[in-house]
Short mmCIF file of C-alpha atoms and ligand atoms in Angstrom, two decimals:
data_model
loop_
_atom_site.label_atom_id
_atom_site.label_comp_id
_atom_site.label_asym_id
_atom_site.label_seq_id
_atom_site.Cartn_x
_atom_site.Cartn_y
_atom_site.Cartn_z
CA MET A 20 -8.30 -10.53 25.45
CA MET A 21 -6.85 -11.20 22.01
CA LYS A 22 -3.10 -10.76 21.67
CA VAL A 23 -1.92 -9.53 18.26
CA LEU A 24 1.54 -8.92 16.78
CA VAL A 25 1.71 -6.39 13.94
CA VAL A 26 4.83 -6.71 11.77
CA GLY A 27 6.21 -3.49 10.27
CA SER A 28 7.04 0.11 11.11
CA GLY A 29 5.03 2.47 8.90
CA GLY A 30 1.90 4.58 9.09
CA ARG A 31 -0.03 1.51 7.94
CA GLU A 32 1.16 -0.51 10.92
CA HIS A 33 0.44 2.38 13.33
CA ALA A 34 -3.13 2.60 11.94
CA LEU A 35 -3.64 -1.18 12.27
CA ALA A 36 -2.22 -1.19 15.82
CA TRP A 37 -4.34 1.84 16.80
CA ARG A 38 -7.50 0.22 15.52
CA LEU A 39 -6.71 -3.18 17.10
CA GLN A 40 -6.03 -1.52 20.44
CA ARG A 41 -9.27 0.46 20.27
CA ASP A 42 -11.07 -2.83 19.80
CA GLY A 43 -9.60 -4.08 23.06
CA ALA A 44 -6.74 -6.26 21.79
CA GLU A 45 -3.32 -6.40 23.46
CA VAL A 46 -1.10 -5.20 20.64
CA HIS A 47 2.61 -5.72 19.96
CA VAL A 48 4.47 -4.19 17.02
CA ALA A 49 7.82 -5.25 15.58
CA PRO A 50 9.76 -3.12 15.00
CA GLY A 51 7.23 -0.25 15.21
CA ASN A 52 8.07 3.47 15.32
CA GLY A 53 7.95 6.51 17.58
CA GLY A 54 4.14 6.48 17.60
CA THR A 55 3.24 2.81 17.87
CA GLY A 56 4.61 2.70 21.41
CA ALA A 57 1.58 4.73 22.54
CA VAL A 58 -0.92 2.02 21.52
CA ALA A 59 1.24 -1.11 21.63
CA THR A 60 4.50 -2.57 22.89
CA ASN A 61 7.35 -2.12 20.41
CA HIS A 62 9.87 -4.94 19.90
CA ALA A 63 13.17 -4.26 18.15
CA VAL A 64 12.89 -7.06 15.58
CA SER A 65 13.35 -6.37 11.87
CA ALA A 66 10.23 -6.96 9.75
CA THR A 67 12.17 -9.13 7.31
CA ASP A 68 13.92 -11.32 9.90
CA VAL A 69 11.58 -14.29 9.50
CA ASP A 70 13.16 -16.49 12.19
CA ALA A 71 13.24 -13.68 14.76
CA GLN A 72 9.60 -12.71 14.04
CA VAL A 73 8.47 -16.32 14.50
CA ALA A 74 10.46 -16.55 17.74
CA LEU A 75 8.85 -13.31 18.99
CA ALA A 76 5.34 -14.49 18.10
CA LYS A 77 5.97 -17.73 19.98
CA GLU A 78 7.46 -16.01 23.00
CA LEU A 79 4.51 -13.60 23.22
CA ALA A 80 2.06 -16.47 22.53
CA VAL A 81 -0.02 -14.24 20.27
CA ASP A 82 -3.39 -15.29 18.85
CA LEU A 83 -2.71 -13.59 15.54
CA VAL A 84 0.14 -12.04 13.55
CA VAL A 85 -0.78 -9.29 11.07
CA VAL A 86 1.97 -8.80 8.52
CA GLY A 87 2.05 -5.21 7.19
CA PRO A 88 4.70 -4.93 4.43
CA GLU A 89 5.28 -7.04 1.34
CA ALA A 90 8.90 -8.05 1.87
CA PRO A 91 8.30 -10.46 4.80
CA LEU A 92 5.27 -11.89 2.99
CA VAL A 93 7.33 -12.60 -0.12
CA ALA A 94 10.07 -14.03 2.15
CA GLY A 95 7.58 -16.58 3.52
CA LEU A 96 6.85 -15.25 7.02
CA VAL A 97 3.26 -16.52 6.92
CA ASP A 98 4.45 -20.01 5.91
CA ALA A 99 6.96 -20.05 8.77
CA LEU A 100 4.29 -18.91 11.25
CA ALA A 101 1.90 -21.61 9.99
CA ASP A 102 4.64 -24.22 10.50
CA ALA A 103 4.92 -22.99 14.08
CA GLY A 104 1.14 -23.25 14.54
CA ILE A 105 0.55 -19.49 14.73
CA ALA A 106 -2.40 -17.88 12.91
CA ALA A 107 -1.27 -15.15 10.53
CA PHE A 108 -3.09 -12.62 8.38
CA GLY A 109 -1.41 -12.49 4.98
CA PRO A 110 -0.65 -14.71 1.98
CA THR A 111 1.92 -17.50 1.75
CA GLY A 112 5.20 -16.78 -0.02
CA GLU A 113 3.90 -18.49 -3.17
CA ALA A 114 0.69 -16.43 -3.22
CA ALA A 115 2.68 -13.26 -2.43
CA ARG A 116 4.32 -13.61 -5.87
CA LEU A 117 1.32 -11.60 -7.08
CA GLU A 118 3.31 -8.64 -5.81
CA GLY A 119 6.80 -10.18 -5.67
CA SER A 120 6.98 -10.70 -9.43
CA LYS A 121 5.29 -8.28 -11.81
CA ILE A 122 5.90 -10.76 -14.64
CA PHE A 123 4.22 -13.57 -12.72
CA SER A 124 1.23 -11.33 -12.01
CA LYS A 125 1.01 -10.07 -15.59
CA GLU A 126 1.10 -13.62 -16.97
CA LEU A 127 -1.62 -14.61 -14.51
CA MET A 128 -3.79 -11.63 -15.60
CA ASP A 129 -3.22 -12.56 -19.21
CA ALA A 130 -4.19 -16.22 -18.69
CA ALA A 131 -7.23 -15.31 -16.56
CA GLY A 132 -8.49 -12.62 -18.94
CA VAL A 133 -8.10 -9.81 -16.39
CA PRO A 134 -8.07 -6.41 -18.17
CA THR A 135 -4.59 -4.83 -18.09
CA ALA A 136 -2.25 -2.87 -20.35
CA GLY A 137 -0.60 -4.73 -23.25
CA PHE A 138 2.96 -5.81 -22.43
CA ARG A 139 6.22 -7.44 -23.48
CA ILE A 140 8.80 -9.19 -21.29
CA PHE A 141 12.58 -8.81 -21.77
CA ASP A 142 15.60 -10.40 -20.14
CA ASP A 143 18.07 -8.71 -22.50
CA PRO A 144 18.62 -4.95 -22.11
CA ASP A 145 19.62 -4.51 -25.78
CA ALA A 146 16.38 -6.11 -26.98
CA ALA A 147 14.37 -4.03 -24.48
CA GLU A 148 16.09 -0.87 -25.67
CA ALA A 149 15.49 -1.69 -29.35
CA TYR A 150 11.81 -2.30 -28.62
CA CYS A 151 11.43 1.11 -26.91
CA ARG A 152 13.34 2.93 -29.68
CA ASP A 153 11.16 1.34 -32.38
CA ALA A 154 7.86 1.83 -30.57
CA GLY A 155 7.56 5.58 -31.09
CA ARG A 156 5.04 5.95 -28.26
CA PRO A 157 5.18 6.42 -24.47
CA LEU A 158 5.79 3.18 -22.56
CA VAL A 159 6.08 2.10 -18.95
CA VAL A 160 9.19 0.16 -17.87
CA LYS A 161 8.89 -2.02 -14.75
CA ALA A 162 11.46 -4.08 -12.86
CA ASP A 163 10.09 -7.59 -12.32
CA GLY A 164 10.82 -7.89 -8.60
CA LEU A 165 10.40 -5.81 -5.44
CA ALA A 166 12.07 -2.42 -5.68
CA ALA A 167 10.59 -0.51 -2.74
CA GLY A 168 8.16 1.28 -5.05
CA LYS A 169 10.97 2.65 -7.23
CA GLY A 170 11.09 0.10 -10.04
CA VAL A 171 8.48 1.69 -12.32
CA ILE A 172 9.36 4.33 -14.91
CA VAL A 173 6.48 6.01 -16.72
CA ALA A 174 8.43 7.17 -19.78
CA LYS A 175 7.13 9.89 -22.08
CA THR A 176 10.00 9.43 -24.55
CA ALA A 177 12.19 6.57 -25.78
CA ASP A 178 15.17 8.21 -24.03
CA GLU A 179 13.37 8.11 -20.70
CA ALA A 180 12.45 4.46 -21.27
CA VAL A 181 16.06 3.61 -22.10
CA ALA A 182 17.28 5.48 -19.00
CA GLY A 183 14.90 3.24 -17.02
CA ILE A 184 16.28 0.12 -18.69
CA ASP A 185 19.82 1.32 -17.87
CA THR A 186 18.96 1.84 -14.20
CA ILE A 187 17.12 -1.45 -13.80
CA MET A 188 19.00 -3.86 -16.09
CA ARG A 189 22.46 -2.44 -16.74
CA GLU A 190 23.23 -0.66 -13.46
CA LYS A 191 21.21 -3.30 -11.55
CA ALA A 192 19.92 -0.65 -9.12
CA PHE A 193 17.48 -3.20 -7.67
CA GLY A 194 19.76 -6.24 -7.95
CA ASP A 195 18.11 -9.45 -9.14
CA ALA A 196 14.70 -7.73 -9.07
CA GLY A 197 15.78 -6.13 -12.34
CA ALA A 198 17.00 -9.24 -14.16
CA ARG A 199 13.85 -9.07 -16.27
CA VAL A 200 11.66 -6.10 -17.17
CA LEU A 201 8.10 -5.66 -18.24
CA ILE A 202 7.42 -3.00 -20.85
CA GLU A 203 3.80 -1.88 -20.89
CA GLU A 204 1.49 0.33 -22.89
CA THR A 205 0.67 3.59 -21.11
CA LEU A 206 -2.83 3.90 -19.72
CA VAL A 207 -4.50 7.20 -18.90
CA GLY A 208 -7.22 7.69 -16.31
CA PRO A 209 -7.81 8.14 -12.59
CA GLU A 210 -6.15 5.56 -10.34
CA VAL A 211 -7.96 3.76 -7.55
CA SER A 212 -6.94 1.35 -4.83
CA TYR A 213 -9.33 -1.53 -4.28
CA HIS A 214 -8.81 -3.78 -1.24
CA VAL A 215 -10.45 -7.17 -0.70
CA LEU A 216 -10.15 -9.59 2.20
CA CYS A 217 -9.72 -13.00 0.60
CA SER A 218 -9.56 -16.68 1.33
CA GLY A 219 -9.39 -18.87 -1.75
CA GLU A 220 -12.31 -17.84 -3.95
CA ALA A 221 -14.23 -16.25 -1.08
CA TYR A 222 -13.76 -12.52 -0.64
CA VAL A 223 -15.16 -9.46 1.10
CA PRO A 224 -14.47 -6.04 -0.43
CA LEU A 225 -13.35 -3.13 1.74
CA ALA A 226 -14.17 0.49 0.94
CA ALA A 227 -12.41 1.86 -2.15
CA ALA A 228 -9.67 4.49 -1.78
CA GLN A 229 -7.43 6.66 -3.91
CA ASP A 230 -3.72 7.33 -3.36
CA HIS A 231 -1.58 10.17 -4.77
CA LYS A 232 1.74 8.72 -5.94
CA ARG A 233 3.49 11.80 -7.31
CA LEU A 234 5.42 14.11 -5.00
CA GLY A 235 3.97 17.39 -6.21
CA ASP A 236 0.61 19.16 -6.41
CA GLY A 237 -1.15 18.52 -9.70
CA ASP A 238 0.33 15.00 -9.86
CA VAL A 239 3.77 16.11 -11.01
CA GLY A 240 7.28 15.15 -9.93
CA PRO A 241 8.75 11.79 -8.98
CA ASN A 242 6.75 8.77 -7.85
CA THR A 243 6.68 8.20 -4.09
CA GLY A 244 5.24 5.52 -1.82
CA GLY A 245 2.12 7.70 -1.63
CA MET A 246 1.64 11.30 -0.43
CA GLY A 247 -1.97 11.05 0.72
CA ALA A 248 -5.19 9.13 0.24
CA TYR A 249 -8.90 9.38 0.75
CA SER A 250 -11.98 7.17 0.79
CA PRO A 251 -14.33 6.75 -0.96
CA PRO A 252 -13.30 7.93 -4.45
CA PRO A 253 -16.26 9.10 -6.56
CA MET A 254 -15.00 7.38 -9.72
CA VAL A 255 -15.67 3.98 -8.11
CA THR A 256 -19.37 4.00 -8.95
CA ALA A 257 -21.53 0.92 -8.34
CA GLU A 258 -20.99 0.00 -12.00
CA VAL A 259 -17.21 0.33 -11.82
CA GLU A 260 -17.18 -1.66 -8.60
CA ALA A 261 -19.27 -4.45 -10.15
CA ALA A 262 -16.82 -4.57 -13.08
CA ILE A 263 -13.83 -4.73 -10.71
CA ARG A 264 -15.40 -7.64 -8.85
CA ALA A 265 -16.47 -9.62 -11.92
CA GLN A 266 -13.54 -8.87 -14.25
CA VAL A 267 -10.67 -8.61 -11.80
CA VAL A 268 -11.22 -9.97 -8.28
CA GLU A 269 -13.08 -13.16 -9.15
CA PRO A 270 -10.92 -14.38 -12.07
CA THR A 271 -7.73 -13.54 -10.13
CA LEU A 272 -8.75 -15.50 -7.03
CA LYS A 273 -9.98 -18.40 -9.17
CA ALA A 274 -6.68 -18.54 -11.08
CA MET A 275 -4.72 -18.59 -7.81
CA VAL A 276 -6.83 -21.50 -6.51
CA GLU A 277 -6.38 -23.38 -9.79
CA ARG A 278 -2.59 -22.99 -9.60
CA GLY A 279 -2.64 -24.52 -6.13
CA THR A 280 -1.62 -21.24 -4.47
CA PRO A 281 -4.87 -19.88 -3.02
CA PHE A 282 -4.66 -16.29 -1.82
CA ARG A 283 -5.46 -15.50 1.79
CA GLY A 284 -5.12 -12.06 3.37
CA VAL A 285 -5.78 -8.67 1.84
CA LEU A 286 -5.37 -8.23 -1.90
CA PHE A 287 -4.94 -4.56 -2.84
CA ILE A 288 -5.47 -4.04 -6.53
CA GLY A 289 -4.04 -0.90 -8.12
CA LEU A 290 -6.37 0.03 -10.97
CA MET A 291 -6.80 2.69 -13.56
CA VAL A 292 -10.34 3.53 -14.64
CA VAL A 293 -10.03 3.99 -18.40
CA ASP A 294 -13.22 5.22 -20.09
CA GLY A 295 -15.23 3.83 -17.19
CA ALA A 296 -13.63 0.38 -17.34
CA PRO A 297 -11.10 -1.00 -14.82
CA GLN A 298 -7.58 -1.90 -15.98
CA VAL A 299 -5.17 -3.49 -13.49
CA LEU A 300 -1.85 -1.70 -12.93
CA GLU A 301 -0.61 -4.05 -10.25
CA TYR A 302 -1.49 -6.38 -7.44
CA ASN A 303 -0.26 -5.84 -3.90
CA VAL A 304 -0.53 -8.52 -1.26
CA ARG A 305 -0.98 -6.19 1.74
CA PHE A 306 -2.74 -2.99 2.72
CA GLY A 307 -1.69 0.14 0.84
CA ASP A 308 0.13 2.83 2.76
CA PRO A 309 -1.39 5.49 3.15
CA GLU A 310 -4.65 3.85 1.96
CA CYS A 311 -4.72 1.76 5.14
CA GLU A 312 -4.73 4.88 7.31
CA ALA A 313 -7.73 6.26 5.38
CA LEU A 314 -9.55 2.90 5.61
CA MET A 315 -8.85 2.32 9.30
CA ALA A 316 -10.22 5.79 10.11
CA ARG A 317 -13.58 4.70 8.64
CA PHE A 318 -13.63 1.04 9.65
CA GLU A 319 -16.35 0.05 12.14
CA GLY A 320 -16.46 -3.25 13.96
CA ASN A 321 -13.83 -5.44 15.55
CA LEU A 322 -10.67 -5.45 13.43
CA ALA A 323 -8.93 -8.19 15.43
CA GLU A 324 -11.87 -10.55 14.94
CA THR A 325 -12.19 -9.58 11.27
CA LEU A 326 -8.53 -10.25 10.49
CA LEU A 327 -8.49 -13.47 12.53
CA ALA A 328 -11.57 -14.73 10.68
CA ALA A 329 -9.91 -13.89 7.35
CA ALA A 330 -6.70 -15.61 8.47
CA LYS A 331 -8.67 -18.75 9.31
CA GLY A 332 -10.65 -18.65 6.07
CA GLU A 333 -13.92 -17.89 7.87
CA LEU A 334 -14.99 -14.96 5.73
CA ALA A 335 -18.68 -15.84 5.86
CA SER A 336 -18.82 -14.20 9.30
CA VAL A 337 -17.11 -11.00 8.11
CA ASP A 338 -19.11 -7.92 7.19
CA PRO A 339 -17.05 -4.74 7.53
CA GLN A 340 -18.97 -1.53 8.05
CA TRP A 341 -17.82 1.99 7.25
CA GLY A 342 -18.65 4.54 9.91
CA ALA A 343 -17.61 8.00 8.81
CA PRO A 344 -18.84 8.83 5.29
CA ALA A 345 -15.37 10.06 4.26
CA SER A 346 -11.74 10.09 5.33
CA LEU A 347 -8.63 11.77 4.00
CA CYS A 348 -4.98 11.63 4.99
CA VAL A 349 -2.00 13.81 4.18
CA VAL A 350 1.58 12.55 4.38
CA LEU A 351 4.24 14.83 5.86
CA ALA A 352 7.56 13.82 4.32
CA SER A 353 11.20 14.65 4.97
CA GLU A 354 13.17 17.18 2.95
CA GLY A 355 14.65 15.42 -0.08
CA TYR A 356 12.15 12.53 -0.11
CA PRO A 357 11.75 10.38 -2.26
CA GLY A 358 15.51 10.83 -2.70
CA SER A 359 17.91 10.80 0.25
CA TYR A 360 16.83 12.74 3.31
CA PRO A 361 18.20 13.82 6.69
CA LYS A 362 17.13 12.08 9.90
CA GLY A 363 16.89 13.19 13.51
CA ARG A 364 15.00 16.47 13.02
CA ALA A 365 12.79 17.49 15.95
CA ILE A 366 9.02 17.13 15.39
CA THR A 367 6.58 19.37 17.28
CA GLY A 368 2.80 19.72 17.33
CA VAL A 369 1.65 16.11 17.07
CA ASP A 370 -0.44 16.33 20.26
CA ALA A 371 -1.98 19.60 19.11
CA ALA A 372 -2.85 18.01 15.74
CA ASN A 373 -4.40 14.97 17.43
CA ALA A 374 -6.65 17.30 19.46
CA PHE A 375 -8.52 18.52 16.36
CA GLU A 376 -11.96 17.01 15.88
CA GLY A 377 -11.94 13.83 13.80
CA VAL A 378 -8.14 13.81 13.46
CA THR A 379 -5.65 11.04 14.19
CA VAL A 380 -1.95 11.37 13.40
CA PHE A 381 -0.36 8.07 12.40
CA GLN A 382 3.40 7.97 12.63
CA ALA A 383 5.73 6.38 10.08
CA GLY A 384 9.36 7.54 9.88
CA THR A 385 9.67 8.66 13.49
CA ARG A 386 11.49 7.57 16.59
CA MET A 387 11.72 8.70 20.19
CA GLU A 388 15.06 10.21 21.16
CA GLY A 389 14.74 10.26 24.90
CA GLU A 390 11.59 12.34 25.47
CA HIS A 391 11.64 13.87 22.01
CA LEU A 392 10.06 12.74 18.77
CA VAL A 393 12.39 13.04 15.76
CA THR A 394 12.27 12.18 12.07
CA ALA A 395 13.67 8.79 11.09
CA GLY A 396 12.36 8.11 7.58
CA GLY A 397 11.17 9.52 4.27
CA ARG A 398 7.47 9.53 5.01
CA VAL A 399 7.28 10.84 8.57
CA LEU A 400 3.62 11.21 9.57
CA THR A 401 0.18 10.56 8.07
CA VAL A 402 -2.33 13.14 9.31
CA THR A 403 -5.73 11.48 8.96
CA ALA A 404 -9.22 12.92 9.40
CA VAL A 405 -12.77 11.69 9.04
CA GLY A 406 -15.68 13.87 7.97
CA ALA A 407 -19.19 14.02 6.60
CA SER A 408 -17.65 14.67 3.17
CA ILE A 409 -14.23 14.58 1.52
CA ASP A 410 -14.18 18.38 1.78
CA GLU A 411 -14.74 18.32 5.51
CA ALA A 412 -12.14 15.56 6.03
CA ALA A 413 -9.65 17.56 3.90
CA ALA A 414 -10.24 20.79 5.84
CA ARG A 415 -9.68 19.00 9.14
CA ALA A 416 -6.60 17.08 7.95
CA TYR A 417 -4.92 20.23 6.59
CA GLU A 418 -5.73 22.31 9.67
CA ALA A 419 -4.13 19.60 11.82
CA ALA A 420 -1.18 19.12 9.43
CA ASP A 421 -0.38 22.81 9.75
CA ALA A 422 -0.05 22.43 13.52
CA ILE A 423 2.90 20.06 13.01
CA HIS A 424 6.42 21.27 12.35
CA PHE A 425 9.80 19.84 11.46
CA GLU A 426 12.51 21.40 9.36
CA GLY A 427 12.14 20.75 5.63
CA ARG A 428 8.61 19.27 5.93
CA GLN A 429 7.05 18.47 2.52
CA LEU A 430 3.35 17.89 1.87
CA ARG A 431 0.89 18.03 -0.99
CA ARG A 432 -1.87 20.61 -0.67
CA ASP A 433 -4.24 18.97 -3.14
CA ILE A 434 -4.93 15.51 -1.72
CA GLY A 435 -8.42 14.47 -2.81
CA TRP A 436 -8.59 17.02 -5.65
CA GLN A 437 -10.56 14.63 -7.85
CA ALA A 438 -13.26 14.47 -5.17
CA ARG A 439 -13.14 17.94 -3.59
CA LYS A 440 -15.76 20.51 -4.42
CA GLY A 441 -14.56 23.26 -2.08
P1 AMP B 515 2.86 0.02 -10.15
O1 AMP B 515 3.85 -0.13 -9.02
O2 AMP B 515 2.94 -1.05 -11.18
O3 AMP B 515 1.46 0.31 -9.67
O4 AMP B 515 3.26 1.39 -10.84
C1 AMP B 515 3.48 2.58 -10.09
C2 AMP B 515 2.75 3.72 -10.72
O5 AMP B 515 3.14 3.87 -12.07
C3 AMP B 515 1.24 3.50 -10.78
O6 AMP B 515 0.62 3.88 -9.60
C4 AMP B 515 0.86 4.40 -11.93
O7 AMP B 515 0.79 5.74 -11.54
C5 AMP B 515 2.04 4.25 -12.87
N1 AMP B 515 1.76 3.19 -13.88
C6 AMP B 515 2.01 1.87 -13.76
N2 AMP B 515 1.64 1.20 -14.88
C7 AMP B 515 1.15 2.13 -15.73
C8 AMP B 515 0.60 2.07 -17.06
N3 AMP B 515 0.52 0.92 -17.74
N4 AMP B 515 0.18 3.23 -17.60
C9 AMP B 515 0.27 4.41 -16.93
N5 AMP B 515 0.79 4.52 -15.69
C10 AMP B 515 1.22 3.41 -15.08
N1 LIG B 516 0.17 3.50 -1.53
C1 LIG B 516 0.57 2.55 -2.47
C2 LIG B 516 1.18 1.35 -1.91
O1 LIG B 516 1.10 1.09 -0.73
O2 LIG B 516 1.75 0.58 -2.68
#
């Protein structure tokens, strides 16, 4: 039996652990959450404590470590595991710069001819401010480094752009991550999430998905980590997919090999489809959350073997299949999210929701308090359903979501709107 350690504590990690366990692996999660304990053994080790994660992997003598979030990847967890002789799914710290530095990734796109919005780089807030004031058009301001999904300001006016520069560069809300900013042209079009398993220049695409980043119905309100996702999105036609592969995936992987930092793991490309052509918004060096939940619900085959093969660079043997024609997931978030939120509120109805046909509830910001499940994070649960169509998956996910209660629960009612007919 394969023994796997999943690093992280979100809905993504619960979905990976659930799928690995279904495939017959012995699964451990560190640190995990209130739901992962049902499919795996939780270990109270922080995801970003590289030394402690390596020690745990050694102690458990796992065959594979699957690293969920970006921070430990950027911190070099996969390098440290390799030094200890442990197979790990995920990129090295150097290759993880594709997500760890937006300026690095933008310069790589530019050099490799990957389509993306026009941009300027600033290390001086006064110069950045002057540029935004002179531009007279909407711009997007991005902190260079990791900012837990909060370092991007899509500014409609110069004042909004300057407020973003203040937060990032003058108030240093994200510390060193905001020492430099990227100021981009604004693109308009549907967004898609495209995931590929990679090893050097070899790659295997996974099914496409679409996330919903804004808090409110109709894509309004503040950006979040993602309020729901579905797969497959209709705007990723065969033509769009061919363009993504030829214009984005292949030149990106080739450029990484040429720099001496080949990418191994899952590359999740955030794209906008502008007039039928893909434009890259960002690279991520891990599975999206909640995209991963939507993908794992459809994935057929042995995930442990697939990820181990990818980790070893043996992609030729990998051929993921997609069982259910469609999947859709809805995030239930805490009151106040994406701002500050209360913790410790009692959650009821998860078992009832899980009993609906085609439904699996993945847990994120939860923990067990004795016998009781309580909220412990901003995004609390990801209610995921498969179906014959996006409409069917949506109907099932919402029926199940409505069986779950906790005080102040927030959810979007329109996940999948770009694909729903009903
Ligand atoms: P990022 O973390 O770079 O993907 O940005 C977060 C979100 O900001 C994206 O999912 C988009 O919704 C939005 N965004 C980023 N870059 C642009 C852009 N150039 N034009 C329009 N929206 C953008
Ligand atoms: N759902 C978007 C992300 O994981 O970055």
